[in-house]
Short mmCIF file of C-alpha atoms and ligand atoms in Angstrom, two decimals:
data_model
loop_
_atom_site.label_atom_id
_atom_site.label_comp_id
_atom_site.label_asym_id
_atom_site.label_seq_id
_atom_site.Cartn_x
_atom_site.Cartn_y
_atom_site.Cartn_z
CA MET A 1 133.83 127.97 125.65
CA LYS A 2 133.75 127.40 121.58
CA PRO A 3 136.81 127.01 120.16
CA ARG A 4 137.71 129.76 117.27
CA ILE A 5 138.80 127.67 114.54
CA TYR A 6 140.20 130.71 111.05
CA LEU A 7 139.09 127.70 107.81
CA ASP A 8 138.66 130.11 106.03
CA TYR A 9 142.80 130.81 104.65
CA ALA A 10 141.05 131.27 100.67
CA ALA A 11 138.37 134.29 101.53
CA THR A 12 142.32 136.25 103.10
CA THR A 13 145.11 135.63 105.90
CA PRO A 14 146.48 137.48 108.95
CA LEU A 15 149.35 139.87 107.96
CA ASP A 16 152.65 138.33 109.30
CA GLU A 17 154.87 139.64 111.36
CA ARG A 18 157.78 139.54 109.56
CA VAL A 19 155.33 141.88 106.89
CA LEU A 20 154.52 144.24 109.03
CA ALA A 21 158.00 144.85 110.10
CA ALA A 22 159.15 145.50 106.66
CA MET A 23 156.41 147.73 106.01
CA GLN A 24 156.83 149.72 109.25
CA PRO A 25 158.90 152.50 107.99
CA TYR A 26 157.08 153.71 105.27
CA PHE A 27 153.94 155.26 106.81
CA SER A 28 156.19 158.06 108.29
CA GLU A 29 159.66 157.72 108.24
CA ILE A 30 160.09 157.30 104.55
CA PHE A 31 156.62 159.18 103.62
CA GLY A 32 157.95 160.91 100.16
CA ASN A 33 155.71 160.63 96.79
CA PRO A 34 157.33 158.59 94.90
CA SER A 35 157.20 160.45 91.57
CA SER A 36 158.53 163.96 93.65
CA ALA A 37 162.26 164.57 92.00
CA HIS A 38 163.78 165.74 95.71
CA PHE A 39 165.68 162.89 98.05
CA TYR A 40 162.62 162.69 100.09
CA GLY A 41 160.66 161.48 96.90
CA GLN A 42 163.87 159.41 95.56
CA ASP A 43 163.85 157.29 98.86
CA ALA A 44 160.16 156.05 98.18
CA ASP A 45 161.06 155.78 94.76
CA ALA A 46 164.38 152.98 95.68
CA ALA A 47 161.59 151.08 97.73
CA VAL A 48 158.75 150.98 95.24
CA GLU A 49 161.51 149.40 92.50
CA GLU A 50 163.58 147.29 94.77
CA ALA A 51 159.80 146.17 95.75
CA ARG A 52 159.10 145.57 92.22
CA SER A 53 162.80 144.05 91.41
CA LYS A 54 162.03 141.36 93.97
CA VAL A 55 158.68 140.98 92.39
CA ALA A 56 160.25 140.61 89.23
CA GLY A 57 162.70 138.22 90.42
CA LEU A 58 160.30 136.05 91.88
CA LEU A 59 158.01 136.03 88.88
CA GLY A 60 161.17 135.16 86.47
CA CYS A 61 160.64 138.86 84.45
CA SER A 62 162.11 142.15 84.30
CA SER A 63 160.85 144.73 86.27
CA ALA A 64 159.59 146.68 83.25
CA GLU A 65 156.58 144.14 82.93
CA ILE A 66 155.24 144.52 86.33
CA VAL A 67 152.64 146.51 87.62
CA PHE A 68 151.30 147.73 91.19
CA THR A 69 147.99 147.54 91.77
CA ALA A 70 145.51 148.25 94.56
CA ASN A 71 144.15 144.60 94.66
CA GLY A 72 144.11 141.70 92.82
CA THR A 73 140.46 142.65 91.34
CA GLU A 74 142.32 145.79 89.41
CA SER A 75 144.74 143.69 88.57
CA ASP A 76 142.37 141.25 87.07
CA ASN A 77 140.14 143.83 85.64
CA LEU A 78 143.28 146.46 83.98
CA ALA A 79 144.62 143.02 82.58
CA LEU A 80 140.95 142.31 81.03
CA ARG A 81 139.41 145.61 80.33
CA GLY A 82 143.04 147.02 79.20
CA VAL A 83 143.69 144.33 76.62
CA ALA A 84 140.40 144.03 75.22
CA LEU A 85 139.99 147.62 74.56
CA ALA A 86 143.85 148.03 73.23
CA MET A 87 143.10 144.71 70.64
CA ARG A 88 140.07 146.19 69.79
CA ARG A 89 142.47 149.30 68.49
CA LEU A 90 145.02 147.80 67.74
CA LYS A 91 143.85 144.84 65.20
CA ASN A 92 139.73 145.21 65.58
CA ALA A 93 139.86 142.32 67.64
CA ASN A 94 136.20 141.81 69.17
CA HIS A 95 135.92 138.78 70.71
CA ILE A 96 136.83 137.49 74.85
CA LEU A 97 137.33 134.24 75.43
CA ILE A 98 136.69 132.90 79.33
CA SER A 99 136.13 129.80 81.42
CA PRO A 100 132.67 129.54 83.11
CA VAL A 101 134.86 129.19 86.44
CA GLU A 102 136.36 133.05 86.83
CA HIS A 103 136.62 134.71 89.97
CA HIS A 104 133.79 137.39 89.69
CA ALA A 105 136.55 140.02 89.09
CA VAL A 106 136.97 138.47 85.51
CA SER A 107 133.85 137.29 84.72
CA HIS A 108 132.00 140.57 85.64
CA THR A 109 134.36 143.14 83.76
CA ALA A 110 133.94 140.80 80.94
CA MET A 111 130.14 141.15 81.03
CA GLN A 112 131.05 144.51 81.00
CA LEU A 113 132.78 145.03 78.14
CA ALA A 114 129.68 143.01 76.33
CA GLU A 115 126.65 144.57 77.86
CA VAL A 116 128.46 148.24 78.02
CA PHE A 117 131.17 147.77 75.15
CA GLY A 118 129.94 145.84 72.39
CA PHE A 119 132.14 142.78 72.60
CA ASP A 120 131.08 139.52 71.71
CA LEU A 121 131.83 137.31 74.81
CA SER A 122 131.81 133.24 74.64
CA TYR A 123 132.47 131.07 77.25
CA LEU A 124 135.08 128.01 77.23
CA PRO A 125 133.93 124.55 78.16
CA VAL A 126 134.91 122.72 81.46
CA ASP A 127 134.85 119.32 83.09
CA ALA A 128 133.64 118.22 85.97
CA HIS A 129 136.28 118.73 87.80
CA GLY A 130 136.00 122.49 87.08
CA GLN A 131 139.30 122.28 84.31
CA VAL A 132 139.54 124.07 81.02
CA SER A 133 141.44 122.20 78.32
CA PRO A 134 143.95 123.48 75.94
CA GLN A 135 142.45 121.64 72.87
CA ALA A 136 138.82 123.75 74.21
CA VAL A 137 140.56 126.56 73.77
CA LYS A 138 142.43 125.59 70.76
CA GLU A 139 138.20 125.05 69.39
CA ALA A 140 137.11 128.50 70.82
CA ILE A 141 139.71 130.87 70.10
CA ARG A 142 138.25 133.03 66.86
CA PRO A 143 140.56 135.19 64.42
CA ASN A 144 139.37 138.17 66.10
CA THR A 145 139.67 136.75 69.23
CA ALA A 146 141.20 139.83 71.87
CA VAL A 147 141.71 138.05 75.21
CA VAL A 148 141.37 134.55 76.35
CA ALA A 149 141.49 134.38 80.38
CA ALA A 150 141.67 130.75 82.35
CA ILE A 151 142.40 130.83 85.77
CA TYR A 152 145.07 129.50 87.72
CA ALA A 153 144.01 127.83 90.82
CA ASN A 154 140.29 128.06 91.38
CA ASN A 155 138.98 130.00 94.61
CA GLU A 156 136.04 127.86 95.23
CA ILE A 157 136.90 124.20 94.56
CA GLY A 158 140.64 124.39 94.20
CA THR A 159 141.41 123.35 90.80
CA ILE A 160 144.44 123.90 88.97
CA ASN A 161 144.53 124.52 84.87
CA PRO A 162 147.32 123.55 83.17
CA VAL A 163 148.18 127.17 82.06
CA ALA A 164 151.79 127.01 79.94
CA ASP A 165 149.48 124.54 77.47
CA ILE A 166 146.42 126.75 77.45
CA HIS A 167 149.01 129.84 77.07
CA GLN A 168 150.99 128.32 74.70
CA VAL A 169 147.74 127.54 72.37
CA CYS A 170 147.27 131.84 72.75
CA GLN A 171 150.96 132.03 71.55
CA GLU A 172 149.97 130.15 68.34
CA HIS A 173 147.36 132.62 67.37
CA SER A 174 149.04 135.12 68.80
CA VAL A 175 146.23 136.01 71.14
CA PRO A 176 146.99 137.04 74.71
CA PHE A 177 146.61 134.80 77.52
CA LEU A 178 145.17 135.99 81.01
CA THR A 179 145.53 134.13 83.79
CA ASP A 180 143.72 135.33 88.00
CA ALA A 181 146.73 133.61 89.83
CA VAL A 182 145.59 135.44 93.12
CA GLN A 183 145.30 131.41 94.74
CA ALA A 184 147.83 129.86 92.90
CA ALA A 185 150.41 132.53 94.19
CA ALA A 186 149.74 131.79 97.72
CA HIS A 187 151.08 127.72 96.96
CA LEU A 188 152.58 127.12 93.61
CA PRO A 189 155.88 127.93 92.36
CA MET A 190 155.37 131.51 89.86
CA ASN A 191 158.94 131.72 88.60
CA GLN A 192 157.66 130.90 84.77
CA ALA A 193 155.86 133.67 84.05
CA ALA A 194 156.62 134.19 80.43
CA ALA A 195 155.54 130.33 79.68
CA HIS A 196 152.51 130.67 81.91
CA ALA A 197 150.89 133.54 80.66
CA ASP A 198 151.19 137.29 79.23
CA LEU A 199 149.27 138.62 81.80
CA ILE A 200 149.81 137.17 85.29
CA ALA A 201 147.09 138.49 88.09
CA ILE A 202 148.29 138.53 92.06
CA GLY A 203 147.12 140.02 95.27
CA ALA A 204 149.17 139.90 98.50
CA HIS A 205 146.07 140.12 101.16
CA LYS A 206 145.88 135.58 99.82
CA PHE A 207 149.57 135.21 100.48
CA TYR A 208 149.52 136.43 103.86
CA GLY A 209 150.27 140.73 103.41
CA PRO A 210 148.42 143.35 103.29
CA LYS A 211 144.82 143.96 102.08
CA GLY A 212 144.34 146.29 99.63
CA VAL A 213 147.61 146.12 96.99
CA GLY A 214 148.46 143.51 94.60
CA ALA A 215 150.24 143.83 91.23
CA LEU A 216 149.87 142.72 86.93
CA TYR A 217 152.39 141.37 85.31
CA VAL A 218 152.34 142.09 81.64
CA ARG A 219 154.47 140.37 79.27
CA GLN A 220 156.25 142.59 77.04
CA GLY A 221 155.03 143.39 74.00
CA THR A 222 151.24 142.62 74.85
CA PRO A 223 148.52 145.40 73.58
CA ILE A 224 147.63 147.11 77.13
CA LEU A 225 145.72 150.69 77.24
CA PRO A 226 145.58 151.90 81.12
CA THR A 227 141.88 151.81 82.45
CA GLN A 228 142.74 154.15 85.12
CA THR A 229 144.27 157.38 83.67
CA GLY A 230 146.05 160.42 84.87
CA GLY A 231 149.93 160.53 85.80
CA LYS A 232 152.87 158.97 84.89
CA GLN A 233 153.06 156.15 87.23
CA GLU A 234 153.65 152.14 86.96
CA HIS A 235 155.19 152.63 83.41
CA ALA A 236 152.16 154.61 82.21
CA MET A 237 149.91 151.68 82.81
CA ARG A 238 147.74 152.50 86.13
CA ALA A 239 148.24 156.27 86.98
CA GLY A 240 147.99 157.12 90.56
CA THR A 241 150.37 157.56 93.52
CA GLN A 242 151.58 154.90 94.83
CA ASN A 243 150.67 153.21 97.88
CA VAL A 244 154.44 152.51 98.92
CA PRO A 245 154.53 150.64 102.47
CA TYR A 246 151.66 148.16 101.05
CA ILE A 247 153.52 147.33 97.98
CA VAL A 248 156.91 147.22 100.63
CA GLY A 249 154.36 144.34 101.89
CA LEU A 250 153.53 142.78 98.93
CA ALA A 251 157.15 141.81 97.78
CA GLU A 252 158.32 140.84 101.53
CA ALA A 253 154.86 138.47 101.06
CA PHE A 254 155.49 136.85 98.54
CA SER A 255 158.51 136.58 98.64
CA ILE A 256 158.22 134.41 102.08
CA ALA A 257 155.56 132.78 100.47
CA GLN A 258 157.19 131.67 97.39
CA SER A 259 160.48 130.54 99.49
CA GLU A 260 158.36 128.94 102.46
CA GLY A 261 155.17 127.99 100.34
CA PRO A 262 156.98 124.30 99.84
CA ARG A 263 157.40 123.58 103.57
CA HIS A 264 153.77 124.05 104.13
CA ALA A 265 152.10 122.52 100.85
CA GLN A 266 154.13 119.66 101.66
CA ARG A 267 152.20 119.10 105.63
CA LEU A 268 148.92 121.02 104.60
CA LEU A 269 148.67 118.39 101.65
CA ALA A 270 148.98 116.02 104.12
CA LEU A 271 146.37 117.55 106.41
CA ARG A 272 144.56 118.21 103.63
CA GLU A 273 144.16 114.19 102.20
CA HIS A 274 143.28 113.14 105.84
CA LEU A 275 140.22 115.82 106.01
CA ILE A 276 138.90 114.79 102.87
CA ASN A 277 139.41 111.10 102.98
CA GLN A 278 137.32 111.38 106.60
CA VAL A 279 134.97 113.40 105.95
CA LEU A 280 134.22 111.37 102.51
CA GLU A 281 133.77 108.11 104.58
CA THR A 282 132.11 109.98 107.68
CA ILE A 283 129.11 111.58 106.25
CA PRO A 284 127.11 109.52 103.43
CA GLY A 285 125.96 112.32 100.96
CA ALA A 286 129.37 113.80 100.67
CA HIS A 287 130.68 114.12 97.49
CA LEU A 288 134.22 116.49 96.49
CA THR A 289 134.24 119.00 94.20
CA GLY A 290 137.25 120.78 91.87
CA HIS A 291 139.92 118.08 91.25
CA ALA A 292 141.38 115.26 93.84
CA VAL A 293 144.78 115.38 92.84
CA GLN A 294 145.22 118.69 90.78
CA ARG A 295 143.88 121.13 93.22
CA LEU A 296 145.49 123.59 95.47
CA PRO A 297 147.60 121.79 98.55
CA ASN A 298 145.50 123.66 101.22
CA HIS A 299 142.11 123.79 99.36
CA ALA A 300 138.90 121.13 100.46
CA SER A 301 135.28 121.72 99.21
CA PHE A 302 132.25 119.41 98.80
CA VAL A 303 128.83 119.37 98.46
CA PHE A 304 126.50 117.62 100.72
CA GLU A 305 123.50 116.18 99.69
CA GLY A 306 120.49 117.30 101.26
CA VAL A 307 121.97 120.60 102.99
CA ASN A 308 121.49 124.28 102.41
CA GLY A 309 125.22 125.41 102.61
CA ASN A 310 124.54 128.49 104.03
CA THR A 311 122.86 126.93 106.86
CA LEU A 312 125.55 124.38 107.39
CA LEU A 313 128.04 127.26 107.70
CA MET A 314 125.58 129.02 110.41
CA LEU A 315 125.89 126.08 112.35
CA LEU A 316 129.73 125.72 111.79
CA ASP A 317 129.82 129.63 113.02
CA ALA A 318 127.92 128.55 115.94
CA ALA A 319 130.35 125.54 116.78
CA GLY A 320 133.04 128.62 116.21
CA PHE A 321 134.05 127.08 112.60
CA ALA A 322 134.65 129.72 110.02
CA CYS A 323 134.18 128.42 107.09
CA SER A 324 133.04 129.59 103.37
CA SER A 325 130.28 128.47 101.22
CA GLY A 326 132.39 129.59 98.09
CA SER A 327 134.08 132.33 97.29
CA ALA A 328 133.72 135.40 100.33
CA CYS A 329 132.12 137.46 97.91
CA LYS A 330 128.85 134.95 97.59
CA THR A 331 127.96 135.61 101.10
CA GLY A 332 124.50 135.45 101.74
CA ASN A 333 123.67 134.52 98.22
CA PRO A 334 120.75 131.92 98.71
CA GLN A 335 121.53 131.42 94.43
CA PRO A 336 123.67 128.08 93.78
CA SER A 337 126.98 128.59 92.45
CA GLU A 338 128.25 129.09 89.09
CA VAL A 339 131.08 127.22 89.14
CA LEU A 340 129.79 124.57 89.99
CA LEU A 341 126.58 125.24 87.72
CA ALA A 342 129.12 125.08 84.78
CA MET A 343 130.81 121.92 85.75
CA GLY A 344 127.78 120.21 85.69
CA PHE A 345 126.50 119.65 89.29
CA ALA A 346 122.60 120.07 89.69
CA PRO A 347 121.74 123.23 91.28
CA GLU A 348 119.89 121.68 94.83
CA LEU A 349 123.17 119.60 95.31
CA ALA A 350 125.01 122.99 94.36
CA LEU A 351 123.04 124.52 96.94
CA GLY A 352 124.57 122.21 99.55
CA SER A 353 128.42 123.35 99.22
CA LEU A 354 131.06 124.02 102.14
CA ARG A 355 134.78 124.86 100.90
CA ILE A 356 137.66 124.49 104.36
CA THR A 357 140.84 126.30 103.33
CA LEU A 358 143.99 125.88 105.75
CA GLY A 359 146.52 127.79 106.16
CA ARG A 360 150.07 128.37 108.17
CA ALA A 361 148.31 128.30 112.16
CA THR A 362 146.26 125.13 110.64
CA THR A 363 146.65 122.29 113.10
CA SER A 364 145.93 118.50 113.09
CA GLU A 365 144.13 118.82 116.20
CA GLN A 366 141.86 121.55 114.61
CA ILE A 367 140.92 119.68 111.84
CA GLU A 368 140.40 116.81 114.47
CA MET A 369 137.85 118.49 116.08
CA LEU A 370 136.04 120.00 113.02
CA LEU A 371 136.25 116.25 112.03
CA THR A 372 134.53 115.82 114.97
CA ALA A 373 132.31 118.02 114.63
CA LEU A 374 130.99 117.89 111.54
CA PRO A 375 128.69 114.57 110.76
CA SER A 376 126.49 116.00 113.39
CA LEU A 377 126.39 119.50 112.01
CA VAL A 378 125.06 118.34 108.39
CA LYS A 379 123.05 115.93 110.01
CA ARG A 380 121.26 118.85 111.77
CA ALA A 381 121.35 121.02 108.52
CA ARG A 382 119.75 118.55 106.88
CA GLN A 383 116.92 117.83 108.89
CA LEU A 384 116.69 121.99 109.24
CA ASN A 385 116.23 121.98 105.46
CA ARG A 386 113.67 118.85 105.80
CA ALA A 387 111.59 120.60 108.17
C1 PLP B 1 140.53 136.68 96.36
C2 PLP B 1 140.79 137.11 94.31
C3 PLP B 1 140.25 137.95 93.81
C4 PLP B 1 139.95 139.37 94.55
O1 PLP B 1 141.42 139.88 94.97
P1 PLP B 1 141.30 141.03 95.81
O2 PLP B 1 142.92 141.06 96.20
O3 PLP B 1 140.52 140.46 96.99
O4 PLP B 1 140.46 141.70 95.04
C5 PLP B 1 140.49 137.31 92.29
N1 PLP B 1 140.87 136.19 92.13
C6 PLP B 1 140.65 135.08 93.10
C7 PLP B 1 140.62 133.78 92.21
C8 PLP B 1 140.93 135.40 94.64
O5 PLP B 1 140.44 134.79 95.34
#
C-alpha cells in the first residue's frame, strides 16, 4: 500500500485536539450572541473578550488593538483597503506601496484599489531571495503614500523579511505599515507587535487552529475604515456577529503555537536542513528558492530544471506525498509563480517549482521516504516534459 504523507503544512494544518476541546462548549452550551445584554450574551461575550485578551497578551499589545475576522485573507483585506481609504480621506494620500511577493490576499486587494478606487500602486524591489530591504522602502516611499505592505514570512519561498526595520522607515514617514504574518505566526515569536508593524494579519488554520477565523492587530491611532459595515462589533472595525467557538479556537491555537513553537522549530529545522542538503546533493539541476538562513524553520522550496511543477506534484501525489508547487491558491494554474519571477527566475525554470513544508507530525522516516522517492520522480517528470 502506498504511504500517505502530508508535507503541505503551509497550505493548512490539522486542528490540534486541545483546540477542539476548548471550542466545543461554545457550539451549543454557551451559544448566546455576544452583543445580547442578557446572561446568555454576557457568557459568550466573556469568551470573546477572554480570547481577545489572550491574543493581545501573545502579541504584546492591548485588547483594543485586536480585531477578529473570518480568515487571514479578510485580515489582509481589512488592513490594506481600510487603511488606504482612511488615509486618502484624512491626508489625501493616494499611493500604495507593496512588495512583489505578497500573498494574493494583499496583492489582489492592492490591484483592485488601483483599478477601481484610483490609487497609484507601485512595487518594491526584492533581491534574489525574495527579501525586501528597508533601504528600498526608504527610496520608494512618497509624501502621499497611504500604506506600505511587506509579507513577514513568505508562503511560497519561506523567506523572512526584516519587518521591524521596514516598520521603522515607515514610522519615520508616518505611513502605516502592514505585514501579513499568516505564515510567520505559526513559527516565529510574535510578542513585539508594535515594533514589527502597525497592522499584523494572522489566520488560525496555519497554526493548528480552525479554518475560517483570523485576527488583525491594528496599532492604536492607525487610521482605518471598516470594510464590512453594520453593527458595532470588534471596536466598530468589523461588523457581524462573532464566530465565538472559532475565536476561542484561534486564541487557544495561537497560545499553543507560541509556547510550543520554539521546540518544534528546533526539530523541524534540523529535518529541513537535511532535506535541503540531500535534495541539492542527489538531484542534478535542483536549486533552492528563497533565503537559505532567514527562512521559516519548516519550509523547503526548490526549482528543478526541465521539470513542470504540476507534473511533479501529480507524480508525488501518486506516490503518496502531498506537497505543493507554491501557494495552494495557484493549484492547477500553469502560469509561472509571480513570486519567483519577481526574484529574477526565468519563466521556464519558475515553472519547475516544488514546496515541501513540514509540521508537528512530520518524522525523519517520512523525510527519508521522500528523499528516496524524489530523485526518480524528478527524472520521470523530466522525461514527460520532453515527450
Ligand atoms: C494562507 C495565507 C493567507 C490566507 O489566509 P486564509 O486564512 O487561508 O484566508 C494569507 N497570507 C498568507 C501568507 C498565507 O499563507
